[in-house]
Coordinates of C-alpha atoms in Angstrom, one line a residue:
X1 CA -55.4 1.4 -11.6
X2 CA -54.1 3.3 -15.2
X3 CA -50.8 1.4 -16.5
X4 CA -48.1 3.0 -16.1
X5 CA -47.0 5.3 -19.3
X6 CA -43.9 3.8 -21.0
X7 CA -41.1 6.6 -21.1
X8 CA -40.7 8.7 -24.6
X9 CA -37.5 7.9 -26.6
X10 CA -36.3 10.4 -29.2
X11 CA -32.8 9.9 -30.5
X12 CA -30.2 12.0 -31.8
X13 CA -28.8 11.3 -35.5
X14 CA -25.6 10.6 -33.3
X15 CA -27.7 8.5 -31.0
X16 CA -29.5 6.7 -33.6
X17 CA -25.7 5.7 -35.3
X18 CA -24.3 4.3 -32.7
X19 CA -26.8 2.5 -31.3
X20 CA -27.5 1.0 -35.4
X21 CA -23.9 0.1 -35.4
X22 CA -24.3 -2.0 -31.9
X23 CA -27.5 -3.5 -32.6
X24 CA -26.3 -5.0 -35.8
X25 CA -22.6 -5.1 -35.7
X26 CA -20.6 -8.3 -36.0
X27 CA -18.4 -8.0 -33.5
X28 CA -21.0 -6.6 -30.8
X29 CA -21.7 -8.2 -27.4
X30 CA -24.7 -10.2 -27.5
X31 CA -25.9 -7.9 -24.2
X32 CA -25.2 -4.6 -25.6
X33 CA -26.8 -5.9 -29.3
X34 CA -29.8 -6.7 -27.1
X35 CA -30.1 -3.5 -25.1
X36 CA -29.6 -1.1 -28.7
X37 CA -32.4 -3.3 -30.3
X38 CA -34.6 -2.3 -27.4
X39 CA -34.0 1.3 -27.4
X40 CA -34.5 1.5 -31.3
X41 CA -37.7 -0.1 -31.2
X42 CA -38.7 1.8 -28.4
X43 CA -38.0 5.0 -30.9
X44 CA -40.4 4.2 -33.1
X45 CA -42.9 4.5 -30.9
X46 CA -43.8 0.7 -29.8
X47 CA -45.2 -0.3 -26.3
X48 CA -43.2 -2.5 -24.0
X49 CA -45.4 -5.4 -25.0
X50 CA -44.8 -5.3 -28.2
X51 CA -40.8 -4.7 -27.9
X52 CA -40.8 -8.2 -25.1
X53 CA -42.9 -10.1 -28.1
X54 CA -40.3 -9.0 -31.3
X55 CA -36.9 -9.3 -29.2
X56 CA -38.6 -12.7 -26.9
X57 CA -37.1 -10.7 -23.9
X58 CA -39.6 -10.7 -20.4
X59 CA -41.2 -7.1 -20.4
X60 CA -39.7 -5.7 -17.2
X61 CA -36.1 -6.3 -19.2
X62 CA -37.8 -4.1 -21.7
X63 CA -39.0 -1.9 -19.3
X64 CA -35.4 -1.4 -17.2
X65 CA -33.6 -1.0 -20.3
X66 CA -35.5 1.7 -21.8
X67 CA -36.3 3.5 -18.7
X68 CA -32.3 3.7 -18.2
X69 CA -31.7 4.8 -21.4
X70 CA -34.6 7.5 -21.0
X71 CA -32.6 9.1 -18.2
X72 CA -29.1 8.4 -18.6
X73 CA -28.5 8.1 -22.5
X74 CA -26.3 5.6 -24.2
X75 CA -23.6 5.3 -21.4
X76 CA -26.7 4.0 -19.1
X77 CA -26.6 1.3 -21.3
X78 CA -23.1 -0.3 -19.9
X79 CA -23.4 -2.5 -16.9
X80 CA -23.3 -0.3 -13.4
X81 CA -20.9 -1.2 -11.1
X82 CA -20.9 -3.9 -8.6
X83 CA -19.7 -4.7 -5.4
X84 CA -18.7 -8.4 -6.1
X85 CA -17.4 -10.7 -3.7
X86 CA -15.6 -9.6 -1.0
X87 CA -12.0 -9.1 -1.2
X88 CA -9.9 -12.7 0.4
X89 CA -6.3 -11.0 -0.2
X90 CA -5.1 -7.5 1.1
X91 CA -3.2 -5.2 -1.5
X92 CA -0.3 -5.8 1.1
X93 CA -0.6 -9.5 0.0
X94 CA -0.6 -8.4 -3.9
X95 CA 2.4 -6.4 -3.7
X96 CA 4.4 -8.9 -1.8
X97 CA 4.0 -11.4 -4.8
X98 CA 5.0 -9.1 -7.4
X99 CA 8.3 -8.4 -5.3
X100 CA 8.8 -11.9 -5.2
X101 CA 8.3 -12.4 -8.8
X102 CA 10.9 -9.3 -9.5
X103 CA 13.6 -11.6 -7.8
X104 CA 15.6 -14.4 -9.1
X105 CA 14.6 -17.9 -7.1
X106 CA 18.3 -18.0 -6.6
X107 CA 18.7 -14.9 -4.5
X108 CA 15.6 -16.4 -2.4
X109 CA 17.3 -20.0 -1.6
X110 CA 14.9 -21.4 -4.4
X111 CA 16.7 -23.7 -6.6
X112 CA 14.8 -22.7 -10.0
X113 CA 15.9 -21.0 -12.6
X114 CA 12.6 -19.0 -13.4
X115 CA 9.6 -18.6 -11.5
X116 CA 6.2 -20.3 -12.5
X117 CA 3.0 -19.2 -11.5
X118 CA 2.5 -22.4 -9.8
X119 CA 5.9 -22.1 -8.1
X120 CA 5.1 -18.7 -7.0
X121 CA 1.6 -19.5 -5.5
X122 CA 3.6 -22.7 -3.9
X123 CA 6.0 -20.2 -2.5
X124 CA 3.6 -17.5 -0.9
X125 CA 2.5 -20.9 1.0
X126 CA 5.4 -21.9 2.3
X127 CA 6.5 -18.3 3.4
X128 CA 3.0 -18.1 4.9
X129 CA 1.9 -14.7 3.2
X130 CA -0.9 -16.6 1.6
X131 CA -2.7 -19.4 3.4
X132 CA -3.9 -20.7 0.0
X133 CA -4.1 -19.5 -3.2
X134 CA -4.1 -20.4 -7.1
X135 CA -2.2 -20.2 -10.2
X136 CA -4.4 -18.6 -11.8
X137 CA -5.1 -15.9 -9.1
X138 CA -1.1 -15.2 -9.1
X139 CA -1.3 -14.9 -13.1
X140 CA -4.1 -12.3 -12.7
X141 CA -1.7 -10.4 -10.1
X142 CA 1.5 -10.6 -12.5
X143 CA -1.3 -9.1 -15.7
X144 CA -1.8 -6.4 -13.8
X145 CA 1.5 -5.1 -14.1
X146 CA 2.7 -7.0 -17.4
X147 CA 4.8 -9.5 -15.3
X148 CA 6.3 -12.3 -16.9
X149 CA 8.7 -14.3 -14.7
X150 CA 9.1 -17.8 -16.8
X151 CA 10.2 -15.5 -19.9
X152 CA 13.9 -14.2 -20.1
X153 CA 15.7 -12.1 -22.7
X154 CA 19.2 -12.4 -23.6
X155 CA 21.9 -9.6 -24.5
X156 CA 25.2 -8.6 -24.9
X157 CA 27.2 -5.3 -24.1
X158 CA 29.5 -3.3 -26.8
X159 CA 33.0 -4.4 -25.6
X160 CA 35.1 -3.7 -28.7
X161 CA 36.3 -0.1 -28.5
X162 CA 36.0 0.1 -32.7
X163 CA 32.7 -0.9 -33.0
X164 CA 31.5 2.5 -34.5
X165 CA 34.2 2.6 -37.4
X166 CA 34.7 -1.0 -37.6
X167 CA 30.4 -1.6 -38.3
X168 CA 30.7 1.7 -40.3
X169 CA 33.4 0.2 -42.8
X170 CA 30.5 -2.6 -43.4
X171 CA 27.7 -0.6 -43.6
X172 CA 29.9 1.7 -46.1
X173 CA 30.4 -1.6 -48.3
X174 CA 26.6 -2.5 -48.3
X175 CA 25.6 0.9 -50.0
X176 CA 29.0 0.6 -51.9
X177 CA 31.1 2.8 -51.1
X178 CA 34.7 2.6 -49.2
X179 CA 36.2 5.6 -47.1
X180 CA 34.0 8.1 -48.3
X181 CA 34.2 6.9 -52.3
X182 CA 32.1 4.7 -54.7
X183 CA 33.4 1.6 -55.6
X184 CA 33.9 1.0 -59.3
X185 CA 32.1 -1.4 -61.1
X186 CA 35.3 -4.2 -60.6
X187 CA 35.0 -4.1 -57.6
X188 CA 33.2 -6.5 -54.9
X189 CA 31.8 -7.0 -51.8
X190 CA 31.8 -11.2 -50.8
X191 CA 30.4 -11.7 -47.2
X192 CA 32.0 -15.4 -46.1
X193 CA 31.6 -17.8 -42.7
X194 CA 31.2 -21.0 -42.0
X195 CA 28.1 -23.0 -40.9
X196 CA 29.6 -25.9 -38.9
X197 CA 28.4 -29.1 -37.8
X198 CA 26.3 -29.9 -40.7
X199 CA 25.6 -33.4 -39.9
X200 CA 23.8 -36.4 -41.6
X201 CA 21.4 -38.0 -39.9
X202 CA 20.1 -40.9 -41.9
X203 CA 16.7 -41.8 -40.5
X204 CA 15.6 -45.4 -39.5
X205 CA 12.6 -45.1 -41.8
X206 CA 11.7 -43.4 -45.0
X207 CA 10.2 -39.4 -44.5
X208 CA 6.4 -39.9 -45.8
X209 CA 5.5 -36.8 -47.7
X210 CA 2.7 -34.7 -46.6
X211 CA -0.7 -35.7 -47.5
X212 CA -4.3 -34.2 -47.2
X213 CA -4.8 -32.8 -43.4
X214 CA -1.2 -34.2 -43.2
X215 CA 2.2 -32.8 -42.7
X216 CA 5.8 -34.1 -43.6
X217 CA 6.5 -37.1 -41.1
X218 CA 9.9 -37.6 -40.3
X219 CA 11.1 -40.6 -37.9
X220 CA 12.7 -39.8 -34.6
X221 CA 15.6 -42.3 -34.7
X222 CA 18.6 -42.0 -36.9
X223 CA 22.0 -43.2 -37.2
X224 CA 24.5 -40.6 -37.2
X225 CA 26.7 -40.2 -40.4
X226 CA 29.2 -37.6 -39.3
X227 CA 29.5 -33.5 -39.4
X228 CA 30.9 -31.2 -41.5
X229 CA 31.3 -27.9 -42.0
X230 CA 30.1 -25.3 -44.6
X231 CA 32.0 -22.2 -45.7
X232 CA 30.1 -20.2 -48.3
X233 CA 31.3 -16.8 -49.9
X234 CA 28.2 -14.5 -50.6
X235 CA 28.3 -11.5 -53.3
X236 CA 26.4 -8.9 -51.8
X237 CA 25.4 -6.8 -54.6
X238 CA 25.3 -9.8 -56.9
X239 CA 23.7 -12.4 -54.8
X240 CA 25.7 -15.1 -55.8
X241 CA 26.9 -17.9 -54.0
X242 CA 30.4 -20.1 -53.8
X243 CA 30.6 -22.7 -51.6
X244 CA 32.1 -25.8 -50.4
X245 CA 32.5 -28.3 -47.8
X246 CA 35.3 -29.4 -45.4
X247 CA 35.6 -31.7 -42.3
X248 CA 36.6 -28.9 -40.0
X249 CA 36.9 -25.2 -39.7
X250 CA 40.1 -23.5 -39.8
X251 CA 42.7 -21.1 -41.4
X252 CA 43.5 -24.2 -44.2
X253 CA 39.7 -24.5 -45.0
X254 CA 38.9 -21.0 -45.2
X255 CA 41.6 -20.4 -47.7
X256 CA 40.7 -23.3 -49.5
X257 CA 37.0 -21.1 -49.8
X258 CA 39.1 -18.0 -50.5
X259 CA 41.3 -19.6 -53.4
X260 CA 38.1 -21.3 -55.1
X261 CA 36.7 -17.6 -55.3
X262 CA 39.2 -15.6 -56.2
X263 CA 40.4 -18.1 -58.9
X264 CA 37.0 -17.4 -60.7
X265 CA 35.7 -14.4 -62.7
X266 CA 35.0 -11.7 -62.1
X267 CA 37.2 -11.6 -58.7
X268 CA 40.1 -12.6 -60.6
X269 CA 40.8 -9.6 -62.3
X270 CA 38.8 -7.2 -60.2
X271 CA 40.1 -4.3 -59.1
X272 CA 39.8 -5.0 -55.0
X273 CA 37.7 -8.1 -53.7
X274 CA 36.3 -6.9 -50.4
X275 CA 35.8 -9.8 -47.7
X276 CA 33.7 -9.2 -44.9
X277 CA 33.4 -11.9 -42.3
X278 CA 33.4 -12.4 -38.4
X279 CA 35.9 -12.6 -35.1
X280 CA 36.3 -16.5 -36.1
X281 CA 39.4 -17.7 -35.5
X282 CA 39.5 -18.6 -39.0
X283 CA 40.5 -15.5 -39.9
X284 CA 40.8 -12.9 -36.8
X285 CA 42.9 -10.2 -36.5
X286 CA 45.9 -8.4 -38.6
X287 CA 47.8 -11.7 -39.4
X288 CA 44.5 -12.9 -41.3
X289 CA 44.5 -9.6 -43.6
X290 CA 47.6 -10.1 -44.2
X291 CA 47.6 -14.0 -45.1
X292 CA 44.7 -12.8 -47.4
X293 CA 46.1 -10.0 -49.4
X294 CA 49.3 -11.8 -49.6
X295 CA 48.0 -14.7 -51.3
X296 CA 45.5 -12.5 -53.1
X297 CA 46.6 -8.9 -53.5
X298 CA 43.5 -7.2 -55.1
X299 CA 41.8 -8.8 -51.9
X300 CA 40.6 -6.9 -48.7
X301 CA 39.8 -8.4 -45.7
X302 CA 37.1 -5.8 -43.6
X303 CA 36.2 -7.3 -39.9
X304 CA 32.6 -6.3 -38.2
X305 CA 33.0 -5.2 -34.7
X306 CA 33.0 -8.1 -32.2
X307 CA 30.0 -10.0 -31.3
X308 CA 28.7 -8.4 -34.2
X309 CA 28.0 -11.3 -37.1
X310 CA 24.5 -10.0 -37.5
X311 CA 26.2 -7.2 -39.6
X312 CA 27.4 -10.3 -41.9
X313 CA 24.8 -10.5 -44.4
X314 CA 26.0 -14.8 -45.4
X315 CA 24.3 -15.6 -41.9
X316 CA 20.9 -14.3 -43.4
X317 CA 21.8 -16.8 -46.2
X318 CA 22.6 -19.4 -43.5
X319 CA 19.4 -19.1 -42.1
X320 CA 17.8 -19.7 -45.8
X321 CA 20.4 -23.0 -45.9
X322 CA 19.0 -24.3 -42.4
X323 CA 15.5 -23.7 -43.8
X324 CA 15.0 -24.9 -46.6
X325 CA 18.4 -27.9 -47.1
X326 CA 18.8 -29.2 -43.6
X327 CA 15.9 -29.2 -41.7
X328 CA 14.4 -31.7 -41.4
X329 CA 18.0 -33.5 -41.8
X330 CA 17.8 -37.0 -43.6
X331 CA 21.1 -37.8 -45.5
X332 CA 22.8 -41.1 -45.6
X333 CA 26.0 -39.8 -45.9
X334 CA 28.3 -36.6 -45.9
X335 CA 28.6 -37.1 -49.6
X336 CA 24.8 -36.9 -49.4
X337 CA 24.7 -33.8 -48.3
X338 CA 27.6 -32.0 -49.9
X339 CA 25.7 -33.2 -53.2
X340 CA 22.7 -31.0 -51.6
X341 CA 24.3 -28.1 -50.9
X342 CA 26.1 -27.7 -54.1
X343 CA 22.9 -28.7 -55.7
X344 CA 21.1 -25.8 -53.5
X345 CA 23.2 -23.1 -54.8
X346 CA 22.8 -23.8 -58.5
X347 CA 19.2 -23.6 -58.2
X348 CA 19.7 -20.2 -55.4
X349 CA 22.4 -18.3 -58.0
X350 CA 19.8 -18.8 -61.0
X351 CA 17.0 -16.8 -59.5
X352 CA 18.1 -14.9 -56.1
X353 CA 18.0 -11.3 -55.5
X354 CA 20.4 -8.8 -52.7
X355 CA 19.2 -8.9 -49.7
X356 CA 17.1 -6.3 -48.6
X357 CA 19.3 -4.7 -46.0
X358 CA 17.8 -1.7 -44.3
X359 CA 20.4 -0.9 -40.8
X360 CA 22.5 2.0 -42.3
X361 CA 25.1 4.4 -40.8
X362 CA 21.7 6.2 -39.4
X363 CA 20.7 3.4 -37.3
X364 CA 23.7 2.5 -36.4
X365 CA 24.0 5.8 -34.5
X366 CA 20.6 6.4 -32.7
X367 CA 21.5 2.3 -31.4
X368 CA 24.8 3.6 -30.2
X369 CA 22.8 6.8 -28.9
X370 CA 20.5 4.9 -27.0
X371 CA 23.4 2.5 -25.8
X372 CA 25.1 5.6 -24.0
X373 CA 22.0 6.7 -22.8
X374 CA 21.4 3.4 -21.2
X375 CA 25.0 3.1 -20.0
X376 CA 24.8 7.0 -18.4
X377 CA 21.8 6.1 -16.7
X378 CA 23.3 3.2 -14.8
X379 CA 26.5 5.1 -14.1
X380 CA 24.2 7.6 -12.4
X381 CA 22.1 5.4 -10.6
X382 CA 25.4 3.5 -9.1
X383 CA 27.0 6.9 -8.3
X384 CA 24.1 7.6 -6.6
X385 CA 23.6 4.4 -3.9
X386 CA 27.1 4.2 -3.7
X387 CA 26.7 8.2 -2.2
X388 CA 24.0 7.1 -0.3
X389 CA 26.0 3.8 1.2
X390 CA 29.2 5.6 2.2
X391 CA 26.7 7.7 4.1
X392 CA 25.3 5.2 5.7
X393 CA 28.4 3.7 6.2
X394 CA 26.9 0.5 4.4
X395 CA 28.6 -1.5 1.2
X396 CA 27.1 -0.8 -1.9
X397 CA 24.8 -3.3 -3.4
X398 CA 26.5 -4.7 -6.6
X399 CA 24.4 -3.6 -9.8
X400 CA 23.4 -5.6 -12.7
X401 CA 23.1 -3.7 -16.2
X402 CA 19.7 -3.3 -17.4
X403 CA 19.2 -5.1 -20.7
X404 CA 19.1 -3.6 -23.7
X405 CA 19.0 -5.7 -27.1
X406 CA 21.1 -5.2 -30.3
X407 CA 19.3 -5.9 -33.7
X408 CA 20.1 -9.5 -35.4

């Protein structure tokens, strides 16, 4: 009996790219790297034999492979369809576990604060809508849909009625300018807080230094030296720092901060000092603006909105502080670490530039624009059950806001 004739390839210039690309790609799976080699060898004319001997493949792979591609083209090429194993849970089963994973354990009698994967598969047990099942299987379920019970995401609602003008006013100082005029050249922007509880730890052994295939070790066990707190006064345009450390937080200790400033040039004779700081009691509300420009005249006081100290650019300098002077915390003393922080900004006023701010007026509005959005929605959607309740004669359902983040 005659051999049966091996099927004709002849490839497109398309065809021949692609299939180039797979066979000697990189980042190609070693089947589909196999299967392009095949089909380019079989272009050139070459029997089956040959092909099996160059690739070491068996000569029916050779064989199915080109015979595939001979009738279907370069999608034949993918893997077909199979039936697999027979499904063990219904889609009723699947969509009872992602309800349960759209609930709180509370509301459910669980006592967890988040659900695990391995709580969840525990749980369909016990409720008996799974005889048995995995981890692993439930993790699949939750991919499916993008589920993610253990993670959580905190925010926090707009409740000050000024936040528009009040985050405006700061923004307005950033790009210098202060209702609807460009500040002069004597006149300044300082962004001031407090970092509290700085503490020193003093470790029970020395920090080692890193090493080759080594990082920093730091002991565990310390004795505690005491807190204090850290008040710094950042020039925004400038970028220049003046600091200092007390025991505590308060009015005294922020004034102390205020009088160390404005004693020094160039806020001394400036024009207008502007100071931007938080809600702290520190230095909340009218009485503090007035304490301020009455022991300082040329000076401003300017609130952000409440909850709103991510508009305070000395928290971004905070951050750098925590960074790169605390962490990891070995001091022996609070004298100790003043001496570091007052060591820290020398070294940060000879060589730091402004911040890079980028949230203008701009922003500011399409956040508030997608806050009201937000908030409209969920006004309509509790209009709507509570309709739906009275006519049903049924107590509404209390509502929880959906989340929505604000930058910081």
């Amino acid at each position: 009996m005659p051999a049966a004739t091996a099927c004709p390839i002849i490839l497109t210039a398309s065809d021949r790219h692609q299939l180039k690309k797979a066979a000697y790609g990189h980042k190609t799976e070693h089947q589909a790297r196999i299967r392009a080699q095949i089909v380019l060898h079989a272009a050139r004319g070459r029997s089956n034999a040959r092909i099996a001997a160059e690739t070491r493949l068996h000569v029916d792979t050779v064989r199915t492979w080109r015979g595939r591609f001979a009738h279907g083209g370069l999608p034949a090429l993918a893997d077909r369809k199979r039936s697999g194993r027979p499904a063990r849970f219904t889609p009723a089963q699947v969509a009872e576990t992602k309800a349960l994973a759209c609930q709180l354990p509370a509301e459910t009698g669980v006592p967890l604060s988040r659900w695990s994967c391995q709580e969840l598969a525990a749980e369909l047990t016990a409720r008996g809508i799974t005889d048995s099942i995995s981890a692993t299987t439930v993790r699949r379920w939750l991919r499916e849909d993008a589920l993610k019970p253990w993670q959580y995401q905190s925010w926090i609602f707009i409740t000050d009625p000024d936040f528009r003008a009040k985050a405006q006013q700061v923004l307005d100082l950033y790009a210098r300018t202060w209702q609807g005029k460009p500040l002069s050249a004597d006149e300044y922007v300082i962004s001031a807080d407090e970092k509290t509880s700085v503490q020193a730890r003093c470790r029970c052994h020395p920090t080692l230094p890193p090493g080759r295939a080594r990082a920093m070790r730091v002991n565990h066990t310390y004795g505690r030296g005491g807190a204090a707190a850290y008040l710094a006064a950042y020039d925004v345009h400038a970028a220049q720092v003046s600091g200092r450390c007390e025991k505590t937080t308060g009015i005294e200790p922020f004034m102390n901060l205020v009088t160390q400033v404005m004693s020094q040039a160039p806020y001394a004779s400036a024009k207008r000092v502007f100071w931007v700081v938080d809600n702290g009691s520190s230095h909340r509300g009218r009485k503090a603006a007035d304490r301020l420009s009455a022991a300082f005249p040329n000076a401003v006081l300017v609130h952000t909105p409440v909850h709103a100290s991510w508009l305070n650019q000395v928290e971004i300098f905070f951050s750098v502080v925590q960074r790169k002077v605390v962490s990891p915390n070995d001091f022996t003393d609070l004298a100790q670490v003043g001496d570091r922080l007052r060591a820290f900004e020398d070294r940060y006023n000879a060589s730091a530039q402004p911040f890079q701010w980028r949230f203008t007026t701009s922003d500011l509005d399409d956040l508030l624009a997608r806050l009201e959005r937000h908030t409209s929605a969920d006004r309509q959607e509790e209009s709507s059950v509570a309709l739906a309740a009275a006519q049903l004669d049924q107590p509404p359902k209390d509502f929880q806001r959906r989340p929505l983040s604000l930058p910081g």
